[in-house]
Short mmCIF file of C-alpha atoms in Angstrom, two decimals:
data_model
loop_
_atom_site.label_atom_id
_atom_site.label_comp_id
_atom_site.label_asym_id
_atom_site.label_seq_id
_atom_site.Cartn_x
_atom_site.Cartn_y
_atom_site.Cartn_z
CA MET A 1 -0.04 -0.04 -0.04
CA THR A 2 2.58 2.54 1.08
CA ARG A 3 4.75 1.33 -1.79
CA THR A 4 2.03 2.08 -4.24
CA ILE A 5 1.49 5.44 -2.94
CA ALA A 6 5.20 6.24 -3.14
CA ARG A 7 5.28 4.97 -6.69
CA LEU A 8 2.31 7.16 -7.61
CA ALA A 9 3.99 10.17 -6.04
CA LEU A 10 7.25 9.49 -7.90
CA ALA A 11 5.36 9.07 -11.23
CA ALA A 12 3.55 12.27 -10.60
CA ALA A 13 6.82 14.15 -9.92
CA GLY A 14 8.29 12.64 -13.13
CA LEU A 15 5.37 13.87 -15.04
CA ALA A 16 5.51 17.34 -13.65
CA LEU A 17 9.20 17.67 -14.67
CA LEU A 18 8.55 16.38 -18.18
CA PRO A 19 6.67 19.09 -20.05
CA GLY A 20 9.39 21.56 -19.24
CA LEU A 21 12.24 19.27 -20.39
CA ALA A 22 10.41 18.07 -23.50
CA GLN A 23 9.72 21.66 -24.69
CA ALA A 24 13.36 22.62 -23.95
CA GLN A 25 14.55 19.67 -26.02
CA LYS A 26 12.47 20.73 -28.95
CA ASN A 27 13.85 24.25 -28.94
CA ALA A 28 17.49 23.13 -28.76
CA PRO A 29 19.43 23.49 -31.97
CA HIS A 30 21.32 20.78 -33.68
CA ASN A 31 19.75 17.81 -31.95
CA ASP A 32 20.85 15.48 -34.59
CA ILE A 33 24.25 16.81 -34.68
CA ALA A 34 24.30 16.38 -30.84
CA ALA A 35 23.59 12.71 -31.10
CA GLN A 36 26.22 12.22 -33.83
CA ALA A 37 28.69 14.31 -31.82
CA GLU A 38 27.98 12.16 -28.70
CA GLN A 39 28.68 8.92 -30.77
CA VAL A 40 31.96 10.42 -32.27
CA PHE A 41 33.14 11.48 -28.88
CA ARG A 42 32.36 8.14 -27.10
CA SER A 43 34.16 6.15 -29.87
CA SER A 44 37.41 8.32 -29.65
CA PHE A 45 38.56 6.65 -26.56
CA ARG A 46 40.62 3.43 -26.16
CA ALA A 47 38.58 0.24 -25.51
CA ASP A 48 41.11 -0.82 -22.88
CA ASN A 49 40.50 2.24 -20.77
CA PRO A 50 39.65 1.22 -17.19
CA LYS A 51 35.91 1.52 -16.65
CA TYR A 52 36.16 4.13 -13.97
CA TRP A 53 38.06 6.38 -16.39
CA MET A 54 35.27 6.14 -18.97
CA THR A 55 32.63 7.13 -16.37
CA ARG A 56 34.23 10.50 -16.34
CA LEU A 57 32.75 11.06 -19.73
CA ASP A 58 29.26 10.47 -18.43
CA GLN A 59 27.04 13.54 -17.85
CA ASP A 60 24.48 14.01 -15.13
CA GLU A 61 21.43 15.93 -15.97
CA ALA A 62 23.03 19.31 -15.02
CA MET A 63 25.96 18.65 -17.15
CA ARG A 64 23.84 17.57 -19.98
CA LEU A 65 21.62 20.62 -19.96
CA CYS A 66 24.49 23.07 -19.24
CA SER A 67 26.25 21.57 -22.39
CA GLN A 68 23.09 21.79 -24.47
CA TYR A 69 22.48 25.56 -23.59
CA ARG A 70 26.13 26.55 -23.53
CA ASP A 71 26.00 27.26 -19.86
CA ASN A 72 23.12 29.64 -20.27
CA PRO A 73 19.88 27.68 -19.70
CA PRO A 74 16.44 29.51 -19.88
CA PRO A 75 15.23 30.83 -16.55
CA LYS A 76 12.79 28.00 -15.67
CA MET A 77 15.36 25.30 -16.42
CA ARG A 78 17.98 27.28 -14.34
CA ALA A 79 15.67 27.27 -11.37
CA GLN A 80 15.03 23.47 -11.88
CA ILE A 81 18.78 22.66 -12.06
CA GLU A 82 19.49 24.87 -8.93
CA LYS A 83 16.70 23.19 -6.95
CA ALA A 84 17.78 19.68 -7.94
CA GLN A 85 21.56 20.50 -7.08
CA MET A 86 20.57 22.01 -3.63
CA ALA A 87 19.11 18.65 -2.66
CA THR A 88 22.53 16.85 -3.24
CA ILE A 89 24.42 18.71 -0.45
CA ARG A 90 25.71 16.58 2.36
CA TYR A 91 27.31 17.81 5.62
CA PRO A 92 29.99 16.59 7.87
CA VAL A 93 28.78 13.79 10.25
CA GLU A 94 29.41 16.03 13.45
CA GLY A 95 27.70 19.01 11.67
CA LYS A 96 30.55 21.37 11.98
CA LEU A 97 30.73 23.42 8.77
CA ILE A 98 33.83 25.59 9.63
CA GLY A 99 37.11 23.97 10.10
CA ASP A 100 40.78 25.03 10.31
CA TRP A 101 41.65 27.96 7.99
CA LYS A 102 45.42 26.75 7.96
CA GLU A 103 44.32 23.44 6.41
CA GLY A 104 42.01 25.38 4.06
CA GLU A 105 44.78 27.57 2.95
CA LYS A 106 46.84 24.61 1.86
CA LEU A 107 44.00 23.08 0.01
CA ALA A 108 43.29 26.38 -1.77
CA ALA A 109 46.81 26.32 -3.24
CA VAL A 110 46.87 22.72 -4.48
CA GLY A 111 46.10 22.18 -8.17
CA THR A 112 47.46 18.55 -8.58
CA GLY A 113 45.56 15.34 -8.48
CA GLY A 114 42.97 13.52 -10.51
CA HIS A 115 44.80 13.27 -13.78
CA ILE A 116 44.36 9.88 -15.40
CA GLY A 117 45.50 8.40 -18.79
CA PHE A 118 48.56 6.72 -20.22
CA ILE A 119 50.81 9.73 -20.87
CA GLN A 120 51.02 11.81 -17.72
CA PRO A 121 48.72 10.38 -15.04
CA ASP A 122 49.14 11.58 -11.51
CA PRO A 123 51.02 9.06 -9.21
CA PRO A 124 48.70 7.17 -6.98
CA GLY A 125 47.80 9.06 -3.72
CA ARG A 126 48.77 12.40 -5.27
CA LEU A 127 47.15 15.20 -3.08
CA ARG A 128 44.07 16.58 -4.55
CA GLY A 129 43.25 20.12 -3.54
CA GLY A 130 40.60 22.75 -4.14
CA ASN A 131 42.88 24.76 -6.55
CA CYS A 132 40.99 27.80 -5.65
CA TYR A 133 43.79 30.16 -6.76
CA ALA A 134 43.50 28.94 -10.21
CA CYS A 135 40.41 31.00 -10.64
CA HIS A 136 40.16 33.30 -7.51
CA GLN A 137 42.15 36.00 -5.70
CA LEU A 138 42.11 35.15 -2.04
CA ALA A 139 44.95 36.10 0.45
CA LYS A 140 46.63 39.39 -0.38
CA LYS A 141 50.21 37.78 -0.32
CA GLU A 142 49.40 35.28 -3.15
CA VAL A 143 49.59 37.25 -6.37
CA ALA A 144 49.67 34.27 -8.70
CA TYR A 145 45.76 34.06 -8.83
CA GLY A 146 43.43 33.37 -11.83
CA THR A 147 40.44 35.53 -12.84
CA ILE A 148 37.92 33.08 -14.15
CA GLY A 149 35.90 33.54 -10.86
CA PRO A 150 35.44 36.82 -8.91
CA SER A 151 38.00 38.04 -6.30
CA LEU A 152 37.34 36.48 -2.82
CA GLN A 153 39.75 38.77 -1.01
CA HIS A 154 38.20 39.88 2.24
CA PHE A 155 35.33 37.37 1.81
CA GLY A 156 34.57 37.16 5.42
CA LYS A 157 35.57 40.76 6.24
CA LEU A 158 32.81 41.93 3.80
CA ARG A 159 30.23 39.28 4.73
CA GLY A 160 30.87 38.46 8.39
CA ASN A 161 31.01 35.14 9.86
CA SER A 162 27.34 34.49 10.82
CA ASP A 163 26.02 30.89 10.75
CA GLU A 164 24.01 31.92 7.56
CA ILE A 165 27.29 33.04 5.79
CA ILE A 166 29.11 29.94 6.88
CA LYS A 167 26.33 27.63 5.56
CA TYR A 168 26.14 29.53 2.39
CA THR A 169 29.88 29.33 1.85
CA TYR A 170 29.92 25.43 2.57
CA ASP A 171 26.95 24.88 0.20
CA LYS A 172 28.54 26.91 -2.62
CA ILE A 173 31.72 24.88 -2.45
CA TYR A 174 29.94 21.63 -2.05
CA ASN A 175 27.61 22.35 -5.09
CA SER A 176 28.13 25.57 -6.83
CA ASN A 177 25.27 24.83 -9.26
CA ALA A 178 22.72 25.11 -6.35
CA PHE A 179 23.20 28.82 -6.52
CA SER A 180 24.24 29.52 -10.10
CA ALA A 181 23.18 26.84 -12.65
CA CYS A 182 25.94 26.03 -15.26
CA THR A 183 28.62 28.16 -13.38
CA ASN A 184 32.25 27.55 -14.35
CA MET A 185 33.07 26.53 -10.72
CA PRO A 186 33.32 22.74 -10.18
CA ARG A 187 30.91 21.00 -7.77
CA PHE A 188 33.60 19.96 -5.27
CA GLY A 189 31.32 18.03 -2.78
CA LEU A 190 29.06 16.42 -5.33
CA HIS A 191 31.96 14.73 -7.05
CA SER A 192 33.68 13.79 -3.78
CA TRP A 193 36.65 15.78 -5.17
CA LEU A 194 36.85 17.28 -1.57
CA THR A 195 35.44 15.61 1.46
CA PRO A 196 32.95 17.54 3.73
CA GLU A 197 35.69 18.11 6.26
CA GLN A 198 38.14 19.53 3.64
CA ILE A 199 35.41 21.84 2.48
CA SER A 200 34.83 23.05 6.11
CA HIS A 201 38.54 23.88 6.14
CA ILE A 202 38.30 25.96 3.05
CA VAL A 203 35.13 27.69 4.51
CA ALA A 204 37.33 28.61 7.50
CA PHE A 205 39.96 30.03 5.09
CA LEU A 206 37.31 32.19 3.50
CA VAL A 207 35.37 33.30 6.61
CA ASP A 208 37.66 33.17 9.71
CA PRO A 209 38.74 36.68 10.75
CA GLU A 210 42.22 35.39 11.49
CA SER A 211 42.64 33.90 8.05
CA PRO A 212 44.95 35.82 5.65
CA VAL A 213 41.91 36.24 3.29
CA ASN A 214 40.49 38.65 5.78
CA LYS A 215 43.42 39.74 8.06
CA ASP A 216 45.60 41.32 5.40
CA MET B 1 62.01 34.06 -39.33
CA HIS B 2 64.78 34.82 -36.79
CA SER B 3 63.23 38.33 -35.89
CA ILE B 4 59.86 36.65 -35.39
CA VAL B 5 61.39 34.12 -33.04
CA GLN B 6 63.19 36.92 -31.17
CA ALA B 7 60.10 38.98 -30.96
CA ALA B 8 58.21 36.12 -29.49
CA LEU B 9 61.13 35.42 -27.06
CA ALA B 10 61.26 39.06 -26.05
CA ALA B 11 57.54 39.01 -25.34
CA ALA B 12 57.77 35.83 -23.55
CA THR B 13 60.52 37.17 -21.43
CA VAL B 14 58.54 40.18 -20.48
CA GLY B 15 55.61 38.15 -19.49
CA LEU B 16 58.01 35.77 -17.39
CA ALA B 17 59.55 38.76 -15.75
CA GLY B 18 56.13 39.67 -14.27
CA ALA B 19 55.56 36.19 -13.18
CA ALA B 20 59.03 36.00 -11.69
CA LEU B 21 58.17 38.82 -9.37
CA ALA B 22 55.35 36.84 -8.18
CA GLN B 23 57.02 33.43 -8.00
CA GLY B 24 60.81 33.10 -7.47
CA SER B 25 60.67 29.55 -8.96
CA THR B 26 60.20 30.85 -12.49
CA MET B 27 63.75 32.13 -12.43
CA ASP B 28 64.97 28.79 -13.97
CA GLU B 29 62.45 29.27 -16.69
CA ILE B 30 63.98 32.66 -17.54
CA ALA B 31 67.43 31.10 -17.69
CA LYS B 32 66.07 28.56 -20.25
CA TYR B 33 64.56 31.39 -22.31
CA ARG B 34 67.89 33.34 -22.23
CA GLU B 35 69.64 30.14 -23.47
CA MET B 36 67.24 29.93 -26.29
CA LEU B 37 67.50 33.58 -27.23
CA ALA B 38 71.05 32.71 -28.21
CA ASP B 39 70.19 29.46 -29.99
CA GLY B 40 66.98 30.24 -31.78
CA ASN B 41 63.84 28.10 -31.65
CA PRO B 42 64.72 24.39 -31.03
CA ALA B 43 61.79 23.53 -33.21
CA GLU B 44 63.93 24.61 -36.14
CA LEU B 45 66.28 21.64 -35.71
CA LEU B 46 63.17 19.32 -35.81
CA GLU B 47 62.00 21.12 -38.95
CA ALA B 48 65.23 20.33 -40.66
CA LYS B 49 64.81 16.64 -39.41
CA GLY B 50 61.38 16.60 -40.86
CA GLU B 51 62.64 17.74 -44.32
CA GLU B 52 65.13 15.01 -44.37
CA LEU B 53 62.47 12.38 -43.38
CA TRP B 54 60.05 13.70 -46.01
CA LYS B 55 62.58 13.32 -48.80
CA LYS B 56 64.24 10.08 -47.77
CA ALA B 57 63.08 6.71 -49.19
CA ARG B 58 61.90 4.71 -46.30
CA GLY B 59 59.66 1.80 -45.27
CA PRO B 60 58.84 -1.53 -47.03
CA LYS B 61 58.09 0.13 -50.18
CA ASN B 62 61.44 2.16 -50.05
CA ALA B 63 59.57 5.44 -51.07
CA SER B 64 59.85 8.99 -49.92
CA LEU B 65 56.77 11.08 -48.94
CA GLU B 66 57.40 13.57 -51.85
CA GLN B 67 54.21 12.41 -53.56
CA CYS B 68 52.01 12.71 -50.44
CA ASP B 69 48.99 14.73 -51.04
CA MET B 70 48.40 17.16 -48.14
CA GLY B 71 45.35 18.55 -49.74
CA LEU B 72 46.79 20.79 -52.38
CA GLY B 73 48.02 18.01 -54.81
CA PRO B 74 50.97 15.49 -54.56
CA GLY B 75 54.09 17.09 -53.05
CA LYS B 76 52.55 20.52 -52.67
CA LEU B 77 53.28 21.66 -49.29
CA GLU B 78 53.32 25.44 -49.48
CA GLY B 79 50.36 26.66 -47.54
CA ALA B 80 48.90 23.07 -47.06
CA TYR B 81 48.95 22.98 -43.32
CA ALA B 82 47.03 26.29 -43.03
CA GLN B 83 44.10 24.68 -44.94
CA LEU B 84 43.83 21.62 -42.75
CA PRO B 85 41.84 19.68 -41.65
CA ARG B 86 40.01 19.09 -44.80
CA TYR B 87 37.98 16.42 -46.54
CA PHE B 88 39.99 13.95 -48.63
CA ALA B 89 38.11 12.15 -51.46
CA ASP B 90 40.54 9.18 -51.55
CA THR B 91 39.83 8.21 -47.93
CA LYS B 92 36.40 9.83 -47.71
CA LYS B 93 37.44 11.36 -44.43
CA VAL B 94 38.13 14.68 -43.01
CA MET B 95 41.89 14.57 -42.05
CA ASP B 96 44.25 16.82 -40.22
CA ALA B 97 48.01 17.20 -40.96
CA GLU B 98 48.93 14.26 -38.74
CA SER B 99 46.30 11.73 -39.89
CA ARG B 100 47.26 12.66 -43.42
CA VAL B 101 51.00 12.08 -42.89
CA VAL B 102 50.31 8.72 -41.31
CA HIS B 103 48.00 7.98 -44.17
CA CYS B 104 50.91 8.67 -46.55
CA MET B 105 53.41 6.71 -44.50
CA VAL B 106 51.07 3.69 -44.82
CA SER B 107 50.02 4.07 -48.54
CA LEU B 108 53.24 5.41 -49.98
CA GLN B 109 55.86 3.87 -47.78
CA GLY B 110 54.15 0.65 -46.73
CA PHE B 111 54.37 0.94 -42.92
CA THR B 112 51.56 -0.39 -40.90
CA GLN B 113 49.30 2.10 -39.12
CA GLU B 114 50.77 0.78 -35.87
CA GLU B 115 54.33 1.25 -36.92
CA ALA B 116 53.54 4.69 -38.28
CA THR B 117 51.77 5.94 -35.11
CA LYS B 118 54.00 4.14 -32.44
CA ASN B 119 55.99 7.06 -31.53
CA TRP B 120 53.44 9.85 -32.28
CA PHE B 121 55.02 11.95 -29.59
CA SER B 122 58.50 12.29 -28.30
CA LYS B 123 59.84 11.49 -24.80
CA PRO B 124 63.40 11.99 -23.36
CA GLY B 125 65.41 9.47 -25.38
CA ARG B 126 62.57 8.68 -27.84
CA ASP B 127 62.39 10.85 -30.92
CA SER B 128 59.09 11.06 -32.94
CA ASP B 129 59.27 11.15 -36.74
CA ILE B 130 55.68 12.49 -36.87
CA GLU B 131 56.58 15.36 -34.79
CA ALA B 132 59.53 16.13 -37.16
CA LEU B 133 57.44 15.74 -40.24
CA VAL B 134 54.60 17.88 -39.00
CA THR B 135 56.82 20.56 -37.83
CA TYR B 136 58.47 20.56 -41.35
CA ILE B 137 55.03 20.57 -43.09
CA GLY B 138 53.64 23.27 -40.70
CA ALA B 139 56.50 25.50 -41.41
CA ARG B 140 55.73 25.42 -45.08
CA SER B 141 52.56 27.54 -44.03
CA ASN B 142 54.57 30.05 -42.00
CA GLY B 143 53.05 33.45 -42.85
CA GLU B 144 49.97 31.93 -44.55
CA LYS B 145 46.48 32.71 -43.65
CA ILE B 146 44.56 29.98 -41.94
CA ASN B 147 41.83 28.92 -44.32
CA VAL B 148 39.38 26.29 -43.28
CA PRO B 149 35.94 27.52 -44.49
CA ALA B 150 34.54 23.96 -43.83
CA ARG B 151 32.20 24.10 -46.90
CA HIS B 152 32.32 20.50 -47.81
CA PRO B 153 29.33 18.79 -45.89
CA GLU B 154 31.57 16.47 -44.11
CA GLU B 155 33.78 19.34 -43.00
CA ALA B 156 30.69 21.39 -41.96
CA ARG B 157 29.54 18.35 -39.95
CA MET B 158 32.88 17.86 -38.29
CA ALA B 159 33.02 21.58 -37.23
CA LYS B 160 29.68 21.21 -35.66
CA ILE B 161 30.72 18.04 -33.86
CA GLY B 162 33.88 19.87 -32.73
CA GLU B 163 31.63 22.78 -31.56
CA HIS B 164 29.52 20.34 -29.47
CA ILE B 165 32.56 18.83 -27.86
CA PHE B 166 34.02 22.30 -27.02
CA TYR B 167 30.91 23.05 -24.91
CA ARG B 168 30.41 19.54 -23.48
CA ARG B 169 30.73 19.35 -19.73
CA SER B 170 31.72 16.21 -17.83
CA GLY B 171 34.29 14.71 -15.33
CA PRO B 172 34.94 15.42 -11.65
CA GLN B 173 35.52 19.04 -12.19
CA ASP B 174 32.51 19.69 -14.44
CA PHE B 175 34.90 20.94 -17.08
CA SER B 176 34.49 21.86 -20.82
CA CYS B 177 36.84 23.50 -23.20
CA ALA B 178 34.56 26.58 -22.88
CA ILE B 179 35.09 26.92 -19.06
CA CYS B 180 38.56 28.26 -19.72
CA HIS B 181 38.48 29.27 -23.30
CA GLY B 182 35.02 30.81 -23.77
CA GLN B 183 35.68 34.21 -22.26
CA GLU B 184 37.80 37.29 -22.95
CA GLY B 185 40.73 38.29 -20.80
CA LYS B 186 40.74 35.64 -18.08
CA ARG B 187 43.71 33.77 -16.78
CA ILE B 188 44.40 30.59 -14.73
CA ARG B 189 46.90 31.64 -12.06
CA LEU B 190 49.18 33.83 -14.12
CA GLN B 191 48.61 32.02 -17.44
CA GLU B 192 46.53 34.07 -19.87
CA LEU B 193 43.76 32.14 -21.57
CA GLY B 194 42.73 32.70 -25.15
CA ASN B 195 39.03 33.07 -26.01
CA LEU B 196 38.81 30.26 -28.70
CA THR B 197 35.36 31.41 -29.66
CA THR B 198 36.69 34.48 -31.45
CA GLN B 199 38.67 34.68 -34.61
CA ALA B 200 41.59 36.51 -32.84
CA GLY B 201 41.70 34.18 -29.85
CA ALA B 202 41.51 31.06 -32.04
CA GLY B 203 44.06 32.38 -34.30
CA THR B 204 46.60 32.96 -31.45
CA ALA B 205 45.90 29.36 -30.23
CA MET B 206 46.07 27.68 -33.60
CA GLY B 207 48.52 29.63 -35.59
CA ASN B 208 51.67 28.69 -33.60
CA TRP B 209 51.46 24.90 -33.83
CA PRO B 210 53.55 22.81 -33.99
CA SER B 211 55.26 24.67 -31.26
CA TYR B 212 58.42 24.10 -29.06
CA ARG B 213 57.10 24.08 -25.38
CA VAL B 214 59.69 25.36 -22.94
CA SER B 215 58.02 23.77 -19.93
CA GLN B 216 58.16 20.32 -21.76
CA GLY B 217 61.39 20.69 -23.56
CA ALA B 218 59.79 19.33 -26.71
CA VAL B 219 57.91 20.27 -29.77
CA TRP B 220 54.16 19.56 -29.49
CA THR B 221 51.83 18.86 -32.41
CA MET B 222 48.16 20.12 -32.41
CA GLN B 223 47.02 16.49 -31.68
CA ARG B 224 49.39 16.41 -28.60
CA ARG B 225 48.13 19.90 -27.44
CA LEU B 226 44.38 18.81 -27.56
CA ILE B 227 44.87 15.45 -26.25
CA ASP B 228 46.65 17.06 -23.14
CA CYS B 229 43.82 19.50 -22.70
CA MET B 230 41.58 16.42 -22.15
CA ARG B 231 44.13 15.18 -19.58
CA GLN B 232 43.93 18.42 -17.96
CA ALA B 233 40.27 18.35 -17.82
CA ARG B 234 40.68 14.97 -15.82
CA TRP B 235 39.10 13.03 -18.77
CA PRO B 236 40.67 10.01 -20.23
CA GLU B 237 42.85 10.74 -23.21
CA PRO B 238 41.14 10.48 -26.62
CA LYS B 239 43.00 8.15 -29.15
CA TYR B 240 45.59 9.73 -31.36
CA LEU B 241 44.04 10.86 -34.62
CA SER B 242 40.56 10.20 -33.23
CA ASP B 243 37.55 12.08 -34.79
CA SER B 244 36.94 14.05 -31.65
CA VAL B 245 40.36 15.60 -31.89
CA ILE B 246 40.04 16.31 -35.55
CA ALA B 247 36.58 17.71 -35.14
CA LEU B 248 37.85 20.08 -32.46
CA GLU B 249 40.75 21.19 -34.91
CA VAL B 250 38.12 21.80 -37.63
CA PHE B 251 35.89 23.92 -35.22
CA LEU B 252 38.96 25.96 -34.15
CA GLN B 253 40.62 26.35 -37.49
CA LYS B 254 37.32 27.53 -38.98
CA THR B 255 37.08 30.02 -36.25
CA ALA B 256 40.74 31.15 -36.70
CA SER B 257 40.44 31.35 -40.51
CA GLY B 258 41.93 34.66 -41.77
CA THR B 259 44.59 34.94 -39.10
CA VAL B 260 48.22 34.41 -40.02
CA MET B 261 50.29 31.43 -39.07
CA GLN B 262 53.65 31.83 -37.35
CA THR B 263 55.06 28.33 -37.12
CA PRO B 264 57.04 26.52 -35.58
CA GLY B 265 56.08 28.49 -32.50
CA ILE B 266 57.51 28.74 -29.18
CA LYS B 267 55.33 28.49 -26.07
CA ARG B 268 55.47 28.36 -22.32
#
């Protein structure tokens, strides 16, 4: 009985989503080319690649829609993506969202890890960081920062360190698409690129008044 | 030629000087650049080796590559690279410079595909004939305008496939080519990023290959460049000469058409 109700509810939810998506698909240009391109892309990789490598080519719903709309989905779809991504966010077991800014500072600078392949893969166990400086200005003393993302210098100084700001910062790093569908920023928590604990350290680096992001 | 190299080196040195202020570790790189200012672009050595390989009778058929058709007719190399990739009626495929050279090594010289592509890129202690040949062929388009209008239906299809792949997001960092190369005036750390969706940006990116890469101590071909982009995106590497890579090249060359090639180049 309960199971039937649950099924009905799921079916209804599915139906509610469908009209919007079906409409979007119809409006998307080059659908036949997209199908051909997917086939060409998939067949461009070695058959003896380990399976887990090949899963990196898979797209979840957000990736698929962002690709299709070149990171600029129509407003309704944008809202749908953000809502669905918000629901993916998980928190540290002990519930502490702000950790040690010194650990966060280290993680923000590390750009290695996660490279696969036959030519130049990362050695096993290579440290995987947040690589925040690739795209963001953070502590004043680090001048080798990228500009793909906005400057986050004085992040906490400007916003304070209320529970609300701490949660927003954690959530944004865990799943950036929950706030801005198809943003350039990776979804660090969703992909388990960073652990919830590591994310809490980066939160501290951004928010803690003692962190060089805010102090200098 | 020499003055172009020197201008490029001077520009690179100025860029590096800025970086060095930021990071003391780049001092070694500056030393390497200075060394090269004296010696010229190391890619020119490879170009000379490529010419030798092009003209030398080799392989089971003991033939040279001089009758190889790179798109403008057998043996016609002047400006050929700047018009690649293109559709070839004999293979019924859109091919880039590298896939065409390999095709000629197989059809004219009798090598197997495996033999021809075994050393498609060099490593310390392992030279790559393909790198040398492509550097030689590329240099025959130095000063030429990139011209890949992609008018043949197969070329047009490949350009669209390349465009699709350019915007395709996947992997543990949600990357696509467009994330880094779809905006104007951005950089990663201190590295400036070209906007490959514009003619000027794509021109800067495409017109210098094959290029000597100082950080790698080797000449990289376009295939090597794009395959490494995929590695950096944390994806698996596409196969050498695969259609994905060629499609991306068609898309980028089409966008870059009208800009002038300066090759062999020298890059970070």
